[in-house]
Amino acid sequence: MSWRLVADIGGTNIRFAKSALGEIRSKRSYPVAQFPSFLEALEFFLRDEGDDRKSCGSAAIGAAGPIDGEWVQLTNAPWLLDAREISAALSGADVLLCNDLEAAALAIPHLSSDQLRPLGGGELDVRAVHRMIAINVGTGFGAATLLRTPAGWMTCPSEAGHMRLSPADFGMHAHPSLHSVEDVLSGRGVLNLYEGLGGVSAGKSAADIFASAAIDSAAKRCVETFTEIFGSIVGNLMLATAAWGGACFYGSVAAGWTNVADLPGFRNAFIGKGPMSIRMKTVPLALVTYDDAALVGLAHVSIPS
Protein backbone atom coordinates (compact mmCIF):
# COMPACT_ATOMS: atom_id res chain seq x y z
CA MET A 1 0.00 0.00 0.00
CA SER A 2 1.30 3.44 -0.92
CA TRP A 3 2.05 5.80 1.95
CA ARG A 4 2.93 9.47 2.41
CA LEU A 5 5.96 10.74 4.27
CA VAL A 6 5.10 13.67 6.55
CA ALA A 7 7.76 15.70 8.34
CA ASP A 8 7.44 18.68 10.67
CA ILE A 9 10.76 20.51 11.00
CA GLY A 10 11.22 23.10 13.71
CA GLY A 11 14.34 24.87 14.86
CA THR A 12 15.01 22.23 17.53
CA ASN A 13 13.34 18.95 16.55
CA ILE A 14 12.16 17.12 13.44
CA ARG A 15 9.19 14.77 13.58
CA PHE A 16 8.66 12.16 10.90
CA ALA A 17 5.67 9.90 10.33
CA LYS A 18 3.98 7.84 7.67
CA SER A 19 0.39 8.51 6.70
CA ALA A 20 -2.20 6.67 4.65
CA LEU A 21 -5.76 7.87 4.10
CA GLY A 22 -5.08 10.73 6.50
CA GLU A 23 -4.09 8.47 9.40
CA ILE A 24 -0.74 8.99 11.16
CA ARG A 25 1.53 6.08 12.10
CA SER A 26 5.20 5.26 12.71
CA LYS A 27 5.97 8.58 14.41
CA ARG A 28 9.59 9.32 15.29
CA SER A 29 11.27 12.47 16.59
CA TYR A 30 14.94 13.46 16.40
CA PRO A 31 16.97 16.55 17.36
CA VAL A 32 17.75 18.68 14.31
CA ALA A 33 21.29 19.18 15.65
CA GLN A 34 21.89 15.40 15.42
CA PHE A 35 22.15 15.60 11.62
CA PRO A 36 24.11 17.87 9.26
CA SER A 37 21.29 17.81 6.70
CA PHE A 38 17.65 16.89 6.18
CA LEU A 39 18.58 14.09 3.79
CA GLU A 40 20.69 12.41 6.48
CA ALA A 41 17.82 12.69 8.95
CA LEU A 42 15.49 11.22 6.32
CA GLU A 43 17.81 8.26 5.70
CA PHE A 44 17.97 7.65 9.46
CA PHE A 45 14.16 7.58 9.67
CA LEU A 46 13.84 5.28 6.66
CA ARG A 47 16.34 2.83 8.15
CA ASP A 48 14.47 2.91 11.46
CA GLU A 49 11.29 2.02 9.56
CA GLY A 50 12.69 -0.81 7.45
CA ASP A 51 13.38 1.33 4.36
CA ASP A 52 10.22 0.84 2.28
CA ARG A 53 10.78 4.06 0.33
CA LYS A 54 9.77 2.45 -2.95
CA SER A 55 6.15 2.40 -1.76
CA CYS A 56 6.24 6.07 -0.74
CA GLY A 57 3.89 7.87 -3.12
CA SER A 58 4.33 11.42 -1.84
CA ALA A 59 5.95 13.58 0.82
CA ALA A 60 4.61 16.68 2.58
CA ILE A 61 7.19 18.58 4.59
CA GLY A 62 6.57 21.57 6.83
CA ALA A 63 9.75 23.55 7.51
CA ALA A 64 10.45 26.51 9.79
CA GLY A 65 11.65 28.90 7.12
CA PRO A 66 10.46 30.86 4.07
CA ILE A 67 9.65 28.70 1.04
CA ASP A 68 11.35 29.76 -2.19
CA GLY A 69 10.01 27.59 -5.00
CA GLU A 70 11.41 24.10 -4.53
CA TRP A 71 13.73 24.80 -1.64
CA VAL A 72 13.74 26.21 1.87
CA GLN A 73 16.50 27.36 4.21
CA LEU A 74 15.58 26.82 7.87
CA THR A 75 15.65 30.09 9.79
CA ASN A 76 17.01 28.73 13.08
CA ALA A 77 19.08 25.77 11.85
CA PRO A 78 21.64 25.31 9.02
CA TRP A 79 19.59 22.94 6.84
CA LEU A 80 18.77 23.68 3.20
CA LEU A 81 15.99 21.48 1.76
CA ASP A 82 15.62 20.89 -1.98
CA ALA A 83 12.39 19.22 -3.13
CA ARG A 84 14.12 17.63 -6.13
CA GLU A 85 16.79 16.00 -3.97
CA ILE A 86 14.15 14.75 -1.55
CA SER A 87 12.11 13.30 -4.40
CA ALA A 88 15.19 11.47 -5.70
CA ALA A 89 15.86 10.07 -2.21
CA LEU A 90 12.26 8.77 -2.12
CA SER A 91 12.42 6.98 -5.48
CA GLY A 92 10.70 9.78 -7.37
CA ALA A 93 7.81 10.51 -4.98
CA ASP A 94 5.96 13.81 -5.40
CA VAL A 95 7.21 16.32 -2.80
CA LEU A 96 5.51 19.39 -1.33
CA LEU A 97 7.45 21.87 0.78
CA CYS A 98 5.46 24.29 2.91
CA ASN A 99 6.08 26.56 5.86
CA ASP A 100 5.67 24.79 9.20
CA LEU A 101 2.89 27.18 10.21
CA GLU A 102 1.00 26.35 7.03
CA ALA A 103 1.07 22.72 8.17
CA ALA A 104 -0.20 23.75 11.59
CA ALA A 105 -2.96 25.87 10.05
CA LEU A 106 -4.07 23.04 7.74
CA ALA A 107 -4.58 20.83 10.79
CA ILE A 108 -7.19 23.11 12.37
CA PRO A 109 -10.21 21.80 10.37
CA HIS A 110 -9.32 18.27 11.52
CA LEU A 111 -9.02 18.99 15.26
CA SER A 112 -11.70 17.99 17.74
CA SER A 113 -12.92 20.23 20.56
CA ASP A 114 -11.00 18.21 23.16
CA GLN A 115 -7.76 19.08 21.34
CA LEU A 116 -8.35 22.81 21.85
CA ARG A 117 -8.10 24.72 25.14
CA PRO A 118 -10.30 27.86 24.93
CA LEU A 119 -8.60 31.13 25.90
CA GLY A 120 -11.61 33.42 25.71
CA GLY A 121 -13.93 34.84 23.09
CA GLY A 122 -16.24 31.84 22.94
CA GLU A 123 -15.86 28.41 21.40
CA LEU A 124 -13.87 28.12 18.20
CA ASP A 125 -16.15 26.48 15.59
CA VAL A 126 -14.23 25.68 12.42
CA ARG A 127 -17.40 24.68 10.57
CA ALA A 128 -18.77 28.22 10.79
CA VAL A 129 -15.72 30.31 9.88
CA HIS A 130 -13.97 31.36 6.69
CA ARG A 131 -10.66 32.73 7.95
CA MET A 132 -8.44 31.87 10.92
CA ILE A 133 -4.82 32.25 11.94
CA ALA A 134 -2.34 29.76 13.40
CA ILE A 135 0.41 31.16 15.63
CA ASN A 136 3.40 29.25 17.00
CA VAL A 137 5.56 30.30 19.94
CA GLY A 138 8.41 27.83 20.40
CA THR A 139 12.02 27.95 19.23
CA GLY A 140 10.83 30.84 17.07
CA PHE A 141 7.62 32.74 16.35
CA GLY A 142 5.52 32.10 13.27
CA ALA A 143 2.05 32.68 11.88
CA ALA A 144 -0.02 31.55 8.90
CA THR A 145 -3.55 32.38 7.80
CA LEU A 146 -6.08 29.66 6.94
CA LEU A 147 -8.76 30.55 4.39
CA ARG A 148 -11.82 28.63 3.25
CA THR A 149 -12.26 28.80 -0.54
CA PRO A 150 -14.56 27.05 -3.03
CA ALA A 151 -11.62 24.73 -3.75
CA GLY A 152 -11.09 23.92 -0.06
CA TRP A 153 -8.85 25.26 2.68
CA MET A 154 -5.82 27.28 1.60
CA THR A 155 -3.01 28.88 3.59
CA CYS A 156 -1.01 32.09 3.44
CA PRO A 157 2.35 31.94 5.26
CA SER A 158 4.21 34.88 6.78
CA GLU A 159 7.44 35.79 8.51
CA ALA A 160 5.64 37.52 11.37
CA GLY A 161 8.38 36.67 13.86
CA HIS A 162 10.72 39.10 12.15
CA MET A 163 8.44 42.12 12.38
CA ARG A 164 10.03 45.05 14.19
CA LEU A 165 9.29 45.32 17.91
CA SER A 166 10.06 48.38 20.01
CA PRO A 167 10.54 47.63 23.74
CA ALA A 168 9.69 51.27 24.51
CA ASP A 169 6.13 50.63 23.31
CA PHE A 170 5.72 48.37 26.35
CA GLY A 171 7.41 50.58 28.92
CA MET A 172 10.82 48.89 28.65
CA HIS A 173 14.25 50.42 28.16
CA ALA A 174 16.12 49.66 24.95
CA HIS A 175 17.86 46.28 25.08
CA PRO A 176 20.48 44.99 22.59
CA SER A 177 18.69 41.63 22.18
CA LEU A 178 15.15 42.94 21.66
CA HIS A 179 14.59 44.05 18.07
CA SER A 180 11.91 41.76 16.60
CA VAL A 181 8.81 39.88 17.72
CA GLU A 182 10.80 36.64 17.83
CA ASP A 183 13.38 38.29 20.10
CA VAL A 184 10.66 38.32 22.80
CA LEU A 185 8.00 35.79 21.83
CA SER A 186 10.06 32.60 21.61
CA GLY A 187 12.13 30.34 23.84
CA ARG A 188 15.24 32.51 23.60
CA GLY A 189 12.97 35.55 23.67
CA VAL A 190 11.79 34.68 27.18
CA LEU A 191 15.44 34.54 28.26
CA ASN A 192 16.12 37.90 26.58
CA LEU A 193 13.12 39.44 28.31
CA TYR A 194 14.04 37.95 31.69
CA GLU A 195 17.58 39.35 31.45
CA GLY A 196 16.24 42.73 30.34
CA LEU A 197 14.14 42.80 33.51
CA GLY A 198 17.09 42.04 35.79
CA GLY A 199 17.07 38.24 35.89
CA VAL A 200 20.05 35.92 35.38
CA SER A 201 19.16 33.40 32.68
CA ALA A 202 22.30 31.23 32.74
CA GLY A 203 21.30 27.56 32.82
CA LYS A 204 17.58 28.35 32.64
CA SER A 205 14.93 27.62 30.03
CA ALA A 206 11.72 29.48 29.27
CA ALA A 207 9.87 26.75 31.19
CA ASP A 208 12.11 27.33 34.24
CA ILE A 209 11.40 31.06 34.19
CA PHE A 210 7.65 30.56 33.85
CA ALA A 211 7.69 28.01 36.68
CA SER A 212 9.51 30.41 39.03
CA ALA A 213 7.16 33.36 38.50
CA ALA A 214 5.57 32.90 41.93
CA ILE A 215 8.90 33.24 43.78
CA ASP A 216 11.14 35.29 41.46
CA SER A 217 10.20 38.94 40.95
CA ALA A 218 12.06 39.20 37.62
CA ALA A 219 10.30 36.05 36.37
CA LYS A 220 6.95 37.48 37.48
CA ARG A 221 7.59 40.70 35.54
CA CYS A 222 8.79 38.62 32.60
CA VAL A 223 5.51 36.69 32.47
CA GLU A 224 3.50 39.91 32.82
CA THR A 225 5.43 41.68 30.05
CA PHE A 226 5.37 38.61 27.78
CA THR A 227 1.60 38.44 28.28
CA GLU A 228 1.08 42.09 27.36
CA ILE A 229 3.31 41.90 24.28
CA PHE A 230 1.84 38.58 23.14
CA GLY A 231 -1.72 39.88 23.44
CA SER A 232 -0.89 43.05 21.53
CA ILE A 233 0.98 41.23 18.74
CA VAL A 234 -1.78 38.64 18.30
CA GLY A 235 -4.26 41.50 18.09
CA ASN A 236 -2.15 43.21 15.43
CA LEU A 237 -1.98 40.00 13.40
CA MET A 238 -5.74 39.61 13.72
CA LEU A 239 -6.30 43.11 12.35
CA ALA A 240 -3.78 42.55 9.54
CA THR A 241 -5.45 39.32 8.38
CA ALA A 242 -9.11 39.90 9.36
CA ALA A 243 -9.08 36.31 10.65
CA TRP A 244 -12.26 36.85 12.66
CA GLY A 245 -12.83 33.09 12.91
CA GLY A 246 -10.18 32.93 15.60
CA ALA A 247 -6.57 32.14 16.40
CA CYS A 248 -5.03 28.82 17.40
CA PHE A 249 -1.76 28.79 19.34
CA TYR A 250 0.93 26.14 18.99
CA GLY A 251 4.35 25.55 20.53
CA SER A 252 5.99 24.61 23.81
CA VAL A 253 6.47 28.21 24.94
CA ALA A 254 2.82 29.08 24.27
CA ALA A 255 1.72 25.97 26.18
CA GLY A 256 3.93 26.72 29.18
CA TRP A 257 2.88 30.36 29.24
CA THR A 258 -0.84 29.53 29.44
CA ASN A 259 -0.25 27.76 32.76
CA VAL A 260 1.00 30.92 34.49
CA ALA A 261 -0.42 33.79 32.44
CA ASP A 262 -3.01 36.35 33.47
CA LEU A 263 -5.39 35.32 30.68
CA PRO A 264 -7.88 38.17 31.27
CA GLY A 265 -4.94 40.58 31.00
CA PHE A 266 -3.89 38.86 27.79
CA ARG A 267 -7.40 39.27 26.38
CA ASN A 268 -7.38 42.95 27.32
CA ALA A 269 -4.10 43.49 25.44
CA PHE A 270 -5.52 41.57 22.49
CA ILE A 271 -8.82 43.48 22.46
CA GLY A 272 -7.45 47.00 23.03
CA LYS A 273 -7.48 48.19 19.41
CA GLY A 274 -9.43 51.46 19.52
CA PRO A 275 -12.48 51.46 17.24
CA MET A 276 -12.00 47.73 16.55
CA SER A 277 -12.10 46.71 20.21
CA ILE A 278 -15.80 45.76 20.07
CA ARG A 279 -15.12 43.46 17.12
CA MET A 280 -12.09 41.93 18.84
CA LYS A 281 -14.11 40.94 21.92
CA THR A 282 -15.92 38.21 20.00
CA VAL A 283 -12.84 36.59 18.40
CA PRO A 284 -12.17 33.14 19.91
CA LEU A 285 -8.64 32.13 20.87
CA ALA A 286 -7.48 28.62 21.72
CA LEU A 287 -4.36 26.63 22.53
CA VAL A 288 -3.89 23.47 20.45
CA THR A 289 -3.11 20.66 22.90
CA TYR A 290 -2.58 17.93 20.29
CA ASP A 291 1.15 17.43 19.72
CA ASP A 292 0.79 15.87 16.26
CA ALA A 293 -1.44 18.56 14.76
CA ALA A 294 1.06 19.68 12.12
CA LEU A 295 1.53 16.09 10.96
CA VAL A 296 -2.24 15.81 10.56
CA GLY A 297 -2.28 18.94 8.42
CA LEU A 298 0.49 17.52 6.23
CA ALA A 299 -1.34 14.21 5.93
CA HIS A 300 -4.40 15.95 4.47
CA VAL A 301 -2.83 18.59 2.21
CA SER A 302 -3.22 18.13 -1.54
CA ILE A 303 0.02 17.57 -3.44
CA PRO A 304 0.12 18.38 -7.17
CA SER A 305 1.63 15.61 -9.30
Coordinates of C-alpha atoms in Angstrom, one line a residue:
M1 CA 0.0 0.0 0.0
S2 CA 1.3 3.4 -0.9
W3 CA 2.0 5.8 1.9
R4 CA 2.9 9.5 2.4
L5 CA 6.0 10.7 4.3
V6 CA 5.1 13.7 6.5
A7 CA 7.8 15.7 8.3
D8 CA 7.4 18.7 10.7
I9 CA 10.8 20.5 11.0
G10 CA 11.2 23.1 13.7
G11 CA 14.3 24.9 14.9
T12 CA 15.0 22.2 17.5
N13 CA 13.3 18.9 16.5
I14 CA 12.2 17.1 13.4
R15 CA 9.2 14.8 13.6
F16 CA 8.7 12.2 10.9
A17 CA 5.7 9.9 10.3
K18 CA 4.0 7.8 7.7
S19 CA 0.4 8.5 6.7
A20 CA -2.2 6.7 4.7
L21 CA -5.8 7.9 4.1
G22 CA -5.1 10.7 6.5
E23 CA -4.1 8.5 9.4
I24 CA -0.7 9.0 11.2
R25 CA 1.5 6.1 12.1
S26 CA 5.2 5.3 12.7
K27 CA 6.0 8.6 14.4
R28 CA 9.6 9.3 15.3
S29 CA 11.3 12.5 16.6
Y30 CA 14.9 13.5 16.4
P31 CA 17.0 16.5 17.4
V32 CA 17.8 18.7 14.3
A33 CA 21.3 19.2 15.7
Q34 CA 21.9 15.4 15.4
F35 CA 22.1 15.6 11.6
P36 CA 24.1 17.9 9.3
S37 CA 21.3 17.8 6.7
F38 CA 17.6 16.9 6.2
L39 CA 18.6 14.1 3.8
E40 CA 20.7 12.4 6.5
A41 CA 17.8 12.7 9.0
L42 CA 15.5 11.2 6.3
E43 CA 17.8 8.3 5.7
F44 CA 18.0 7.6 9.5
F45 CA 14.2 7.6 9.7
L46 CA 13.8 5.3 6.7
R47 CA 16.3 2.8 8.2
D48 CA 14.5 2.9 11.5
E49 CA 11.3 2.0 9.6
G50 CA 12.7 -0.8 7.4
D51 CA 13.4 1.3 4.4
D52 CA 10.2 0.8 2.3
R53 CA 10.8 4.1 0.3
K54 CA 9.8 2.4 -3.0
S55 CA 6.2 2.4 -1.8
C56 CA 6.2 6.1 -0.7
G57 CA 3.9 7.9 -3.1
S58 CA 4.3 11.4 -1.8
A59 CA 6.0 13.6 0.8
A60 CA 4.6 16.7 2.6
I61 CA 7.2 18.6 4.6
G62 CA 6.6 21.6 6.8
A63 CA 9.8 23.5 7.5
A64 CA 10.5 26.5 9.8
G65 CA 11.7 28.9 7.1
P66 CA 10.5 30.9 4.1
I67 CA 9.7 28.7 1.0
D68 CA 11.3 29.8 -2.2
G69 CA 10.0 27.6 -5.0
E70 CA 11.4 24.1 -4.5
W71 CA 13.7 24.8 -1.6
V72 CA 13.7 26.2 1.9
Q73 CA 16.5 27.4 4.2
L74 CA 15.6 26.8 7.9
T75 CA 15.6 30.1 9.8
N76 CA 17.0 28.7 13.1
A77 CA 19.1 25.8 11.8
P78 CA 21.6 25.3 9.0
W79 CA 19.6 22.9 6.8
L80 CA 18.8 23.7 3.2
L81 CA 16.0 21.5 1.8
D82 CA 15.6 20.9 -2.0
A83 CA 12.4 19.2 -3.1
R84 CA 14.1 17.6 -6.1
E85 CA 16.8 16.0 -4.0
I86 CA 14.2 14.8 -1.5
S87 CA 12.1 13.3 -4.4
A88 CA 15.2 11.5 -5.7
A89 CA 15.9 10.1 -2.2
L90 CA 12.3 8.8 -2.1
S91 CA 12.4 7.0 -5.5
G92 CA 10.7 9.8 -7.4
A93 CA 7.8 10.5 -5.0
D94 CA 6.0 13.8 -5.4
V95 CA 7.2 16.3 -2.8
L96 CA 5.5 19.4 -1.3
L97 CA 7.5 21.9 0.8
C98 CA 5.5 24.3 2.9
N99 CA 6.1 26.6 5.9
D100 CA 5.7 24.8 9.2
L101 CA 2.9 27.2 10.2
E102 CA 1.0 26.3 7.0
A103 CA 1.1 22.7 8.2
A104 CA -0.2 23.8 11.6
A105 CA -3.0 25.9 10.0
L106 CA -4.1 23.0 7.7
A107 CA -4.6 20.8 10.8
I108 CA -7.2 23.1 12.4
P109 CA -10.2 21.8 10.4
H110 CA -9.3 18.3 11.5
L111 CA -9.0 19.0 15.3
S112 CA -11.7 18.0 17.7
S113 CA -12.9 20.2 20.6
D114 CA -11.0 18.2 23.2
Q115 CA -7.8 19.1 21.3
L116 CA -8.3 22.8 21.9
R117 CA -8.1 24.7 25.1
P118 CA -10.3 27.9 24.9
L119 CA -8.6 31.1 25.9
G120 CA -11.6 33.4 25.7
G121 CA -13.9 34.8 23.1
G122 CA -16.2 31.8 22.9
E123 CA -15.9 28.4 21.4
L124 CA -13.9 28.1 18.2
D125 CA -16.1 26.5 15.6
V126 CA -14.2 25.7 12.4
R127 CA -17.4 24.7 10.6
A128 CA -18.8 28.2 10.8
V129 CA -15.7 30.3 9.9
H130 CA -14.0 31.4 6.7
R131 CA -10.7 32.7 7.9
M132 CA -8.4 31.9 10.9
I133 CA -4.8 32.2 11.9
A134 CA -2.3 29.8 13.4
I135 CA 0.4 31.2 15.6
N136 CA 3.4 29.2 17.0
V137 CA 5.6 30.3 19.9
G138 CA 8.4 27.8 20.4
T139 CA 12.0 27.9 19.2
G140 CA 10.8 30.8 17.1
F141 CA 7.6 32.7 16.3
G142 CA 5.5 32.1 13.3
A143 CA 2.0 32.7 11.9
A144 CA 0.0 31.6 8.9
T145 CA -3.5 32.4 7.8
L146 CA -6.1 29.7 6.9
L147 CA -8.8 30.6 4.4
R148 CA -11.8 28.6 3.2
T149 CA -12.3 28.8 -0.5
P150 CA -14.6 27.0 -3.0
A151 CA -11.6 24.7 -3.7
G152 CA -11.1 23.9 -0.1
W153 CA -8.9 25.3 2.7
M154 CA -5.8 27.3 1.6
T155 CA -3.0 28.9 3.6
C156 CA -1.0 32.1 3.4
P157 CA 2.4 31.9 5.3
S158 CA 4.2 34.9 6.8
E159 CA 7.4 35.8 8.5
A160 CA 5.6 37.5 11.4
G161 CA 8.4 36.7 13.9
H162 CA 10.7 39.1 12.2
M163 CA 8.4 42.1 12.4
R164 CA 10.0 45.1 14.2
L165 CA 9.3 45.3 17.9
S166 CA 10.1 48.4 20.0
P167 CA 10.5 47.6 23.7
A168 CA 9.7 51.3 24.5
D169 CA 6.1 50.6 23.3
F170 CA 5.7 48.4 26.3
G171 CA 7.4 50.6 28.9
M172 CA 10.8 48.9 28.7
H173 CA 14.2 50.4 28.2
A174 CA 16.1 49.7 24.9
H175 CA 17.9 46.3 25.1
P176 CA 20.5 45.0 22.6
S177 CA 18.7 41.6 22.2
L178 CA 15.2 42.9 21.7
H179 CA 14.6 44.0 18.1
S180 CA 11.9 41.8 16.6
V181 CA 8.8 39.9 17.7
E182 CA 10.8 36.6 17.8
D183 CA 13.4 38.3 20.1
V184 CA 10.7 38.3 22.8
L185 CA 8.0 35.8 21.8
S186 CA 10.1 32.6 21.6
G187 CA 12.1 30.3 23.8
R188 CA 15.2 32.5 23.6
G189 CA 13.0 35.6 23.7
V190 CA 11.8 34.7 27.2
L191 CA 15.4 34.5 28.3
N192 CA 16.1 37.9 26.6
L193 CA 13.1 39.4 28.3
Y194 CA 14.0 38.0 31.7
E195 CA 17.6 39.4 31.4
G196 CA 16.2 42.7 30.3
L197 CA 14.1 42.8 33.5
G198 CA 17.1 42.0 35.8
G199 CA 17.1 38.2 35.9
V200 CA 20.0 35.9 35.4
S201 CA 19.2 33.4 32.7
A202 CA 22.3 31.2 32.7
G203 CA 21.3 27.6 32.8
K204 CA 17.6 28.3 32.6
S205 CA 14.9 27.6 30.0
A206 CA 11.7 29.5 29.3
A207 CA 9.9 26.8 31.2
D208 CA 12.1 27.3 34.2
I209 CA 11.4 31.1 34.2
F210 CA 7.6 30.6 33.8
A211 CA 7.7 28.0 36.7
S212 CA 9.5 30.4 39.0
A213 CA 7.2 33.4 38.5
A214 CA 5.6 32.9 41.9
I215 CA 8.9 33.2 43.8
D216 CA 11.1 35.3 41.5
S217 CA 10.2 38.9 40.9
A218 CA 12.1 39.2 37.6
A219 CA 10.3 36.0 36.4
K220 CA 7.0 37.5 37.5
R221 CA 7.6 40.7 35.5
C222 CA 8.8 38.6 32.6
V223 CA 5.5 36.7 32.5
E224 CA 3.5 39.9 32.8
T225 CA 5.4 41.7 30.0
F226 CA 5.4 38.6 27.8
T227 CA 1.6 38.4 28.3
E228 CA 1.1 42.1 27.4
I229 CA 3.3 41.9 24.3
F230 CA 1.8 38.6 23.1
G231 CA -1.7 39.9 23.4
S232 CA -0.9 43.1 21.5
I233 CA 1.0 41.2 18.7
V234 CA -1.8 38.6 18.3
G235 CA -4.3 41.5 18.1
N236 CA -2.1 43.2 15.4
L237 CA -2.0 40.0 13.4
M238 CA -5.7 39.6 13.7
L239 CA -6.3 43.1 12.4
A240 CA -3.8 42.6 9.5
T241 CA -5.5 39.3 8.4
A242 CA -9.1 39.9 9.4
A243 CA -9.1 36.3 10.6
W244 CA -12.3 36.8 12.7
G245 CA -12.8 33.1 12.9
G246 CA -10.2 32.9 15.6
A247 CA -6.6 32.1 16.4
C248 CA -5.0 28.8 17.4
F249 CA -1.8 28.8 19.3
Y250 CA 0.9 26.1 19.0
G251 CA 4.3 25.6 20.5
S252 CA 6.0 24.6 23.8
V253 CA 6.5 28.2 24.9
A254 CA 2.8 29.1 24.3
A255 CA 1.7 26.0 26.2
G256 CA 3.9 26.7 29.2
W257 CA 2.9 30.4 29.2
T258 CA -0.8 29.5 29.4
N259 CA -0.2 27.8 32.8
V260 CA 1.0 30.9 34.5
A261 CA -0.4 33.8 32.4
D262 CA -3.0 36.4 33.5
L263 CA -5.4 35.3 30.7
P264 CA -7.9 38.2 31.3
G265 CA -4.9 40.6 31.0
F266 CA -3.9 38.9 27.8
R267 CA -7.4 39.3 26.4
N268 CA -7.4 43.0 27.3
A269 CA -4.1 43.5 25.4
F270 CA -5.5 41.6 22.5
I271 CA -8.8 43.5 22.5
G272 CA -7.4 47.0 23.0
K273 CA -7.5 48.2 19.4
G274 CA -9.4 51.5 19.5
P275 CA -12.5 51.5 17.2
M276 CA -12.0 47.7 16.5
S277 CA -12.1 46.7 20.2
I278 CA -15.8 45.8 20.1
R279 CA -15.1 43.5 17.1
M280 CA -12.1 41.9 18.8
K281 CA -14.1 40.9 21.9
T282 CA -15.9 38.2 20.0
V283 CA -12.8 36.6 18.4
P284 CA -12.2 33.1 19.9
L285 CA -8.6 32.1 20.9
A286 CA -7.5 28.6 21.7
L287 CA -4.4 26.6 22.5
V288 CA -3.9 23.5 20.5
T289 CA -3.1 20.7 22.9
Y290 CA -2.6 17.9 20.3
D291 CA 1.1 17.4 19.7
D292 CA 0.8 15.9 16.3
A293 CA -1.4 18.6 14.8
A294 CA 1.1 19.7 12.1
L295 CA 1.5 16.1 11.0
V296 CA -2.2 15.8 10.6
G297 CA -2.3 18.9 8.4
L298 CA 0.5 17.5 6.2
A299 CA -1.3 14.2 5.9
H300 CA -4.4 16.0 4.5
V301 CA -2.8 18.6 2.2
S302 CA -3.2 18.1 -1.5
I303 CA 0.0 17.6 -3.4
P304 CA 0.1 18.4 -7.2
S305 CA 1.6 15.6 -9.3

